[in-house]
CSV table of C-alpha atoms and ligand atoms in Angstrom, one decimal:
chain,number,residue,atom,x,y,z
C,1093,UNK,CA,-95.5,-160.7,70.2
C,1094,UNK,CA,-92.4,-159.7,68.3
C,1095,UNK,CA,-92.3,-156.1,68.0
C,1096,UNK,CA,-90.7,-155.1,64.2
C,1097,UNK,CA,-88.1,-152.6,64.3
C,1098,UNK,CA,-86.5,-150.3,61.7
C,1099,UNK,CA,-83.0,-150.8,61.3
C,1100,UNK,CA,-80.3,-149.0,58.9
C,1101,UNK,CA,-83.0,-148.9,55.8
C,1102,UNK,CA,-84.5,-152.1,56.8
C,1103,UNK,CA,-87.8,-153.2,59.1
C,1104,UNK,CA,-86.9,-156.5,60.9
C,1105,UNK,CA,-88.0,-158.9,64.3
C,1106,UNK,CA,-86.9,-157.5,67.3
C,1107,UNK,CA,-84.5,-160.9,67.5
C,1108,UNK,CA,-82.7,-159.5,64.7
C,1109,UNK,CA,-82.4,-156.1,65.4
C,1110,UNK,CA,-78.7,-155.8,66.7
C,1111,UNK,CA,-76.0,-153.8,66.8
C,1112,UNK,CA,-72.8,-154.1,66.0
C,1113,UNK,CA,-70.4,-154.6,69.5
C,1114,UNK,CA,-67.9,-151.6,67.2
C,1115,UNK,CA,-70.5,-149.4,67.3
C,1116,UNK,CA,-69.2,-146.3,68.9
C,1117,UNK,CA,-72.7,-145.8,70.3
C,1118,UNK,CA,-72.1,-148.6,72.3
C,1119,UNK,CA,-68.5,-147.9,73.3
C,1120,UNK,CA,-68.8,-144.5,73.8
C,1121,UNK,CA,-72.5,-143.2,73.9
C,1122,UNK,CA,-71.5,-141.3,70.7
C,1123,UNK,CA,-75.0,-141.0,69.6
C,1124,UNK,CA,-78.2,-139.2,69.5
C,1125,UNK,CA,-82.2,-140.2,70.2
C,1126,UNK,CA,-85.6,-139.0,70.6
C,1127,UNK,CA,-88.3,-140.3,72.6
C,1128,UNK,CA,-91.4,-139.6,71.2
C,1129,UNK,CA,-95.4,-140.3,72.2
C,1130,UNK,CA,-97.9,-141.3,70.0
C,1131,UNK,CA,-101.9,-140.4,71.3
C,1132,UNK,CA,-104.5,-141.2,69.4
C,1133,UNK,CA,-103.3,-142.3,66.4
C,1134,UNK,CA,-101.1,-139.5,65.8
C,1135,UNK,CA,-97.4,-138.8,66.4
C,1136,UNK,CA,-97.3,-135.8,69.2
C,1137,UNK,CA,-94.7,-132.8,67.8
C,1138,UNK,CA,-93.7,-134.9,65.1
C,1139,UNK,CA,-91.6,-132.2,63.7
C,1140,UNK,CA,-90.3,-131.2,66.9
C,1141,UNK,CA,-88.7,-134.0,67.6
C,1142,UNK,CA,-87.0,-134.6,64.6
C,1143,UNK,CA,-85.7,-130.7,64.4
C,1144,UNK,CA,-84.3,-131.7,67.7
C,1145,UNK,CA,-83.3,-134.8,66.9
C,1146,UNK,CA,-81.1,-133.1,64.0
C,1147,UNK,CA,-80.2,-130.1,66.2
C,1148,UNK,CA,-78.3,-132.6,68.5
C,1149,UNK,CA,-77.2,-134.9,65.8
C,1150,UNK,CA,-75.6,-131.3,64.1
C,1151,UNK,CA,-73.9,-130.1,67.2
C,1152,UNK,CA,-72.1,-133.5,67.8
C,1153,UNK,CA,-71.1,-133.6,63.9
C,1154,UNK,CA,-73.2,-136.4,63.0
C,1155,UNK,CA,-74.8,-136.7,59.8
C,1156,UNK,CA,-77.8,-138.5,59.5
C,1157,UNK,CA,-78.3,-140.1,56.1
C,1158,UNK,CA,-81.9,-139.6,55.9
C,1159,UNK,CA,-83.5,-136.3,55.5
C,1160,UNK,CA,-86.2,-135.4,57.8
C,1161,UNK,CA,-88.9,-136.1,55.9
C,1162,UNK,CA,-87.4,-139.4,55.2
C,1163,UNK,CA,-86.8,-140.0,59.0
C,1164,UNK,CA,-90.4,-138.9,59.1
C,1165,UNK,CA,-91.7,-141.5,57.5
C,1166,UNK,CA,-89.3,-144.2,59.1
C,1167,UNK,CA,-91.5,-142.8,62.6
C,1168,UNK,CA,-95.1,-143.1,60.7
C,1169,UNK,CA,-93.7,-146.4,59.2
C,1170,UNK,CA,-92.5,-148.2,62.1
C,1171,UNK,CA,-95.9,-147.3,64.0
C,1172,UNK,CA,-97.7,-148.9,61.2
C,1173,UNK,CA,-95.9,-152.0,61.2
C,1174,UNK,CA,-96.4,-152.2,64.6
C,1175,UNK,CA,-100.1,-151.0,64.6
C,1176,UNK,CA,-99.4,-148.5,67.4
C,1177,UNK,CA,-101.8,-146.3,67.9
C,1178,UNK,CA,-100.6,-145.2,71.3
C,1179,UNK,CA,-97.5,-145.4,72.6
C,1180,UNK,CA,-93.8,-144.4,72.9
C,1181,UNK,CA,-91.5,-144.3,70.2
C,1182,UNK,CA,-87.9,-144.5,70.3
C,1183,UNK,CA,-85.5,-143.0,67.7
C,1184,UNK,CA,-82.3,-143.6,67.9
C,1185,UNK,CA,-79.0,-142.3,65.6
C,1186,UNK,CA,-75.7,-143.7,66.5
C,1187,UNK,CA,-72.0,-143.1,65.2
C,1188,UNK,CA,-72.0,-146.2,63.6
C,1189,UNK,CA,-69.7,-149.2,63.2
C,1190,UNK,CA,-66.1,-148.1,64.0
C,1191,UNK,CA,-62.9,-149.6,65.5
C,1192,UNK,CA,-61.9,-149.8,69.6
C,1193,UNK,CA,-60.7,-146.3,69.2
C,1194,UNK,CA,-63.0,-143.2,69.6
C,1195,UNK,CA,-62.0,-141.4,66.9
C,1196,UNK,CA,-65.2,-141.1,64.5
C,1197,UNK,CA,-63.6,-140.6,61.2
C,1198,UNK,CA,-63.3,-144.9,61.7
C,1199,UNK,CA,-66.9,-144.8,62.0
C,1200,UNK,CA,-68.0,-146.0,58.2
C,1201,UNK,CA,-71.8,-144.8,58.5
C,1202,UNK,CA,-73.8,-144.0,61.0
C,1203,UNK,CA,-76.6,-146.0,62.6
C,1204,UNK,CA,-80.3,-145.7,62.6
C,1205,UNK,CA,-83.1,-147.6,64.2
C,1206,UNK,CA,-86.8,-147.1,66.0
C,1207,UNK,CA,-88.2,-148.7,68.2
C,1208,UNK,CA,-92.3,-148.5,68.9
C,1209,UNK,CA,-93.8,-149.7,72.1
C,1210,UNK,CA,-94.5,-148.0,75.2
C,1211,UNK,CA,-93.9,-146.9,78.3
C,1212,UNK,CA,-94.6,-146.9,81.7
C,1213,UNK,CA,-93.0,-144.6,83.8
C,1214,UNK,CA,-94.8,-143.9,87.5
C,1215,UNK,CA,-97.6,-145.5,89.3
C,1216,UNK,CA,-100.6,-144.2,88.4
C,1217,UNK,CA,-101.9,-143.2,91.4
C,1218,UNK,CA,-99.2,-140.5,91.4
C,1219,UNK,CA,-100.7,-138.6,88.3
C,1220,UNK,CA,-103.8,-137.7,91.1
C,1221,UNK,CA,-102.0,-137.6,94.4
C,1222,UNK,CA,-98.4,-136.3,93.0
C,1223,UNK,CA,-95.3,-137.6,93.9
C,1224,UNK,CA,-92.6,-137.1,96.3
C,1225,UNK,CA,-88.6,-136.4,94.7
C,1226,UNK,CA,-85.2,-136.0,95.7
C,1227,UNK,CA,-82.7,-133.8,95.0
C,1228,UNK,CA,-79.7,-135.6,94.1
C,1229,UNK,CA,-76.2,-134.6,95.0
C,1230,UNK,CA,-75.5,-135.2,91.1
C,1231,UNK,CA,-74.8,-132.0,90.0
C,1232,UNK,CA,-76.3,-131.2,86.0
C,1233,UNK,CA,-73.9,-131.4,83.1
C,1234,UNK,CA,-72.6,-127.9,82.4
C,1235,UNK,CA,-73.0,-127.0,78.9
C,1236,UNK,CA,-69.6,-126.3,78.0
C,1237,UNK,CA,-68.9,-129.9,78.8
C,1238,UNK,CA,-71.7,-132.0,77.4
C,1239,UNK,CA,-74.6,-128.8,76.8
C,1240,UNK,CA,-77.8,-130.8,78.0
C,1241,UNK,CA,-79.5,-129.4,75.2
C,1242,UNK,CA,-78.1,-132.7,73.3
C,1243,UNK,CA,-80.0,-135.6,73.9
C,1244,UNK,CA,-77.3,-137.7,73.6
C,1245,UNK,CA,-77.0,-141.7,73.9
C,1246,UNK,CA,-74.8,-140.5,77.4
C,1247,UNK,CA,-77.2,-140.6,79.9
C,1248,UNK,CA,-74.6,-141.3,82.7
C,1249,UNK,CA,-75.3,-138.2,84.8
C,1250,UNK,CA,-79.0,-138.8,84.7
C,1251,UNK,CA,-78.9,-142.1,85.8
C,1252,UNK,CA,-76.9,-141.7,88.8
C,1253,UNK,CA,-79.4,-139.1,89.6
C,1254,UNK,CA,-81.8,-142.0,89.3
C,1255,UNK,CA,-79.9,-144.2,91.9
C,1256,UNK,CA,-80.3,-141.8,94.5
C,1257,UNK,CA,-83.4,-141.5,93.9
C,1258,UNK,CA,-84.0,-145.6,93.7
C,1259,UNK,CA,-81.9,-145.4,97.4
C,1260,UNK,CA,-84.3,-143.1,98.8
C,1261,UNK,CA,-87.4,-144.9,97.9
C,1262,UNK,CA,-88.9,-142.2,95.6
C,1263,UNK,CA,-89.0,-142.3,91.7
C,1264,UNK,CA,-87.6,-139.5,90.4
C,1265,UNK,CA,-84.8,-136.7,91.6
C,1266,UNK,CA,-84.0,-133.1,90.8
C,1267,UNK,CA,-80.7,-131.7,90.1
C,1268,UNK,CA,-79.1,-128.4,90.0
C,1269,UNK,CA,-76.7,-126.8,87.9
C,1270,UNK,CA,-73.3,-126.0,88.8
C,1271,UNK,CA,-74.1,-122.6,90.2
C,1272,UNK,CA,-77.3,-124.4,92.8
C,1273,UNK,CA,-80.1,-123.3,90.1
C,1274,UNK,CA,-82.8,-125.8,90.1
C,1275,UNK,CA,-81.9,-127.3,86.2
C,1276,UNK,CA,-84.6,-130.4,86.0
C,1277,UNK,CA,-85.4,-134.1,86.8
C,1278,UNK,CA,-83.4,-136.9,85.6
C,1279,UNK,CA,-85.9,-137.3,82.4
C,1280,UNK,CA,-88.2,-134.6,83.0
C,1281,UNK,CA,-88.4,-130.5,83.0
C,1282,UNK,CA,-89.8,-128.6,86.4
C,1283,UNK,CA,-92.4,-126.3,86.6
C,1284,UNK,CA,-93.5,-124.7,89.9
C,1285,UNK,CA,-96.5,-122.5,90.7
C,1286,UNK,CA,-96.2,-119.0,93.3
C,1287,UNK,CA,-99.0,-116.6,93.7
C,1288,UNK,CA,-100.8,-117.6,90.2
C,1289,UNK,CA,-97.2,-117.4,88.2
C,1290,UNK,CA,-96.2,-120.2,86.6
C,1291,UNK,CA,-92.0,-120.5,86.4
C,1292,UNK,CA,-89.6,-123.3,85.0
C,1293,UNK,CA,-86.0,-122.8,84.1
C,1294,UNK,CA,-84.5,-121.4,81.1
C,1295,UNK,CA,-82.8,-123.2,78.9
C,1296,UNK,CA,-79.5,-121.4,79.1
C,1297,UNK,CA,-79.0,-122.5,82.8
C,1298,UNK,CA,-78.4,-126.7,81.5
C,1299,UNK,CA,-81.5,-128.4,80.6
C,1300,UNK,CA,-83.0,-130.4,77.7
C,1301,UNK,CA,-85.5,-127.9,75.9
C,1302,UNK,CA,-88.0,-130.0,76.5
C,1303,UNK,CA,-91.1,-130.7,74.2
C,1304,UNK,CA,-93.2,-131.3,76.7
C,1305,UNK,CA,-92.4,-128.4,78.7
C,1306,UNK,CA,-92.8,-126.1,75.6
C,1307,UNK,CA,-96.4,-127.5,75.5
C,1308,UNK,CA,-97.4,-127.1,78.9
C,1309,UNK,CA,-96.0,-123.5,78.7
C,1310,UNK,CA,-98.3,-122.9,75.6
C,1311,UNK,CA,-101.2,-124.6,77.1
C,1312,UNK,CA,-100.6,-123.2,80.4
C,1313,UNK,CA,-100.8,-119.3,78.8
C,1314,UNK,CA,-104.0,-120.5,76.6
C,1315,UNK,CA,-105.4,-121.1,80.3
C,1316,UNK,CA,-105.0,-117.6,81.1
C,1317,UNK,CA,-101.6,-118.3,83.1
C,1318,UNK,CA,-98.5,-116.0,83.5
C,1319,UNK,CA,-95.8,-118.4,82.5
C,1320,UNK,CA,-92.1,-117.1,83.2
C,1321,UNK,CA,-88.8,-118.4,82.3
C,1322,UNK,CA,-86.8,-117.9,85.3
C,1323,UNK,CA,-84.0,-119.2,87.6
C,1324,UNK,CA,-85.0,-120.0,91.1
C,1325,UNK,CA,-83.4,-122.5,94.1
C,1326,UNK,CA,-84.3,-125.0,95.9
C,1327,UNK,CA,-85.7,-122.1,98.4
C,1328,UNK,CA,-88.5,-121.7,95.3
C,1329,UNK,CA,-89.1,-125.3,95.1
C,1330,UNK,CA,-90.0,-126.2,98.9
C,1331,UNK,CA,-91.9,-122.7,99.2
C,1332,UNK,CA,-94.1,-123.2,96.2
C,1333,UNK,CA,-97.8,-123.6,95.7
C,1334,UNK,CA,-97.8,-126.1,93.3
C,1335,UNK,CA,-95.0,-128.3,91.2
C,1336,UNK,CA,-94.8,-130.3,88.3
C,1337,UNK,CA,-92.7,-132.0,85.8
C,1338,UNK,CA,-92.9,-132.8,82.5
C,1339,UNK,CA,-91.7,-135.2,79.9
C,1340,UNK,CA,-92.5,-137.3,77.1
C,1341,UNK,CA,-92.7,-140.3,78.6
C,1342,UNK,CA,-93.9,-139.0,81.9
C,1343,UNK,CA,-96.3,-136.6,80.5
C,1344,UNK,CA,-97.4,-134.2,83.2
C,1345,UNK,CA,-97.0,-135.3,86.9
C,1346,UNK,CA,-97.7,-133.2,89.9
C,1347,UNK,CA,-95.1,-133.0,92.7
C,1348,UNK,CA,-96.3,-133.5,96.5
C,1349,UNK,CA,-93.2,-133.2,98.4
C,1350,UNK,CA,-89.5,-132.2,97.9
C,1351,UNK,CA,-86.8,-133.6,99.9
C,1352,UNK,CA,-89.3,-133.9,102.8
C,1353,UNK,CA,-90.9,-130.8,102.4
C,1354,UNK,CA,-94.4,-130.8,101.4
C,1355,UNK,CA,-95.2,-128.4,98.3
C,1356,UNK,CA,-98.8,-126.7,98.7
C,1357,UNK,CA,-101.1,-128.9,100.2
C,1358,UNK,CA,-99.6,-131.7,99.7
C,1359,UNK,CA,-102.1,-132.8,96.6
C,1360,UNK,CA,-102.2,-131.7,92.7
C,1361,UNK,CA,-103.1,-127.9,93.0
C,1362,UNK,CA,-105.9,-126.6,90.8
C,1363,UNK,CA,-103.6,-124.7,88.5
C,1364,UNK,CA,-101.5,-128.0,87.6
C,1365,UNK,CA,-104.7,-129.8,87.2
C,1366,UNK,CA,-105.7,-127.5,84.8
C,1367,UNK,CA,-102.3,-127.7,83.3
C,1368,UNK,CA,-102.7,-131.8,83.4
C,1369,UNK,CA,-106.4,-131.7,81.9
C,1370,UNK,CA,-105.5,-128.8,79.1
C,1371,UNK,CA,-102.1,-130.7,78.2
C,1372,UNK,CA,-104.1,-134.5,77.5
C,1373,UNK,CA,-106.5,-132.5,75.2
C,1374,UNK,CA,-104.3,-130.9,73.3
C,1375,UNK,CA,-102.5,-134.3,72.9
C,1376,UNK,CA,-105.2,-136.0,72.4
C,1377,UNK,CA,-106.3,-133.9,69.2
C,1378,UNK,CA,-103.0,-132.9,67.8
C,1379,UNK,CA,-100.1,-134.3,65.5
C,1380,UNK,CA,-98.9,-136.3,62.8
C,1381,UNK,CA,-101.6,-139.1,61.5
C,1382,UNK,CA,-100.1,-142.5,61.7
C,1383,UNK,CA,-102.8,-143.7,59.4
C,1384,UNK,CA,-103.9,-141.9,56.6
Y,2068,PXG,N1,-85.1,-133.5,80.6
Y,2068,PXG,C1,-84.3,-134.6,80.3
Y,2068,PXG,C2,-83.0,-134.7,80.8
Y,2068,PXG,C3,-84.9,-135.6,79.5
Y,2068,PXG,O1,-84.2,-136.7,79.2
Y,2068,PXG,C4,-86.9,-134.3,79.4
Y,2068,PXG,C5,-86.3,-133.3,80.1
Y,2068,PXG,C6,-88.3,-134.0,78.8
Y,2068,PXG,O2,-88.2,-133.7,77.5
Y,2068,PXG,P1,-89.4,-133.9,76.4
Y,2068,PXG,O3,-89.0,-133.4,75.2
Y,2068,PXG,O4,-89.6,-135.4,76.4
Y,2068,PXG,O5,-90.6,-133.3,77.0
Y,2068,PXG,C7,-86.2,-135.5,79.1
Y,2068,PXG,C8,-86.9,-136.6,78.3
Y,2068,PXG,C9,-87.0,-141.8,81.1
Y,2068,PXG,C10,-86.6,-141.1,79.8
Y,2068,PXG,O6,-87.0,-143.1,81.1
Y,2068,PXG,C11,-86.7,-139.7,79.7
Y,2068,PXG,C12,-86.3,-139.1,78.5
Y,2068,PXG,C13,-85.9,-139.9,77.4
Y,2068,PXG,C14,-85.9,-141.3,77.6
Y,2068,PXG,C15,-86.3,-141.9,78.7
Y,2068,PXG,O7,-87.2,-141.1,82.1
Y,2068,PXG,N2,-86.1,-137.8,78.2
């Protein structure tokens, strides 16, 4: 089944949703994107992710040219055209069409297109028994290069991170930031567990500001839970209770072993799997109705 896609004000078949080979998106990763979950029926931190979507697109100097609520209802749209109820949403804001050289003033109009379909991002059976990472040599983007608060169409550093973690048979790695502070996964935040405190890194050390992560923190505390915002090392990591990362299209997965090392018992501690069953609910009965 062809999937329709929105594309630069118009909703077409995936066979004709291209791209121009100028766009500076595609020569340069000069771009910015969301990735978004739908549950239920409903778009998960709808606002959210367009705030952030805008936040990167402001701090690279691209204006989108739809307002929010009119990107807003591209999202809704596109999920109706597709009937998707469930799923994972792409959004996607590009430079535009410009000339071989990277200067964006040649870039006419940006570009903006959504995608929605879904995702499938670890074996199941790792949501139960957790999952064993890397840490990858790959060091985090600092922020005063590229700030990893952008969610830019550069995913470069990531994805190198994800090669080393392909090469050593597991599906996701860690990295650090420049200074050895555990930052995040290649598409997902970190959260670990120590003596019934919850901790995952601040923002200011290099990481996405995760949307997930904000909601595992606020459903985490509605648990009862001591969450803190704090730097901690690898040391941390290996010596935890419990681990777990988060992400949109990863959801919530708990971590069994870190570069060799088991974490806790090995198995999804009780605290992330109150984390895990607290987070689906709330997903589950929040966000923007596709279908009114
Ligand atoms: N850190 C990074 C670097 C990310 O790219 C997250 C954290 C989680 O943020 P949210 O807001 O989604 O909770 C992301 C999410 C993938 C993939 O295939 C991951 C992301 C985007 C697209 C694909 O792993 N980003």
């Amino acid at each position: 089944m062809s999937r329709i896609i929105y594309l630069d004000g118009q909703y077409v078949n995936e066979e004709d949703a291209k791209v121009s080979v100028f766009d500076h998106g595609v020569l340069y990763g000069d771009g910015v994107f969301e990735g978004i979950r739908a549950y239920n029926g409903r778009i998960f931190r709808c606002e959210d992710h367009i705030d952030r979507l805008y936040a990167a697109a402001k701090a690279i100097m691209l204006e989108i040219p739809l307002t929010k609520e009119e990107m807003t209802e591209v999202l809704l749209e596109t999920c109706r055209r597709n009937n998707l109820r469930d799923g994972y949403i792409r959004l996607v804001v590009t430079r535009g069409k410009g000339d071989l050289g990277l200067n964006p003033l040649n870039c006419a109009k940006p570009s903006v297109f959504c995608i929605a379909a879904d995702i499938t991002m670890y074996p199941e059976e790792m949501y139960e028994k957790g999952m064993p990472i890397i840490t990858s040599v790959q060091r985090r983007n600092k922020a005063t290069i590229v700030d990893p608060q952008i969610k830019s169409l550069n995913y470069l550093n990531n994805i190198l991170a994800k090669m080393e973690a392909n090469r050593a048979g597991v599906p996701e790695a860690l990295m650090l930031n420049h200074d050895g502070v555990v930052a995040e996964a290649t598409g997902d935040n970190i959260f670990i567990i120590k003596d019934g405190v919850v901790y995952t890194p601040p923002v200011y050390i290099g990481i996405l500001d995760g949307i997930t992560r904000k909601t595992a923190m606020e459903v985490a505390r509605g648990l009862g839970y001591e969450v803190v915002e704090k730097e901690f090392t690898l040391f941390n990591v290996y010596n935890a209770d419990e681990c777990f990362l988060t992400g949109t299209a990863a959801e919530a997965i708990p971590v069994s072993m870190v570069d060799g090392r088991v974490i806790g018992t090995g198995h999804a501690g009780p605290m992330t799997k109150a984390i895990l069953k607290a987070f689906k609910e709330f997903a589950n009965a929040n966000g923007t109705e596709i279908f009114k």
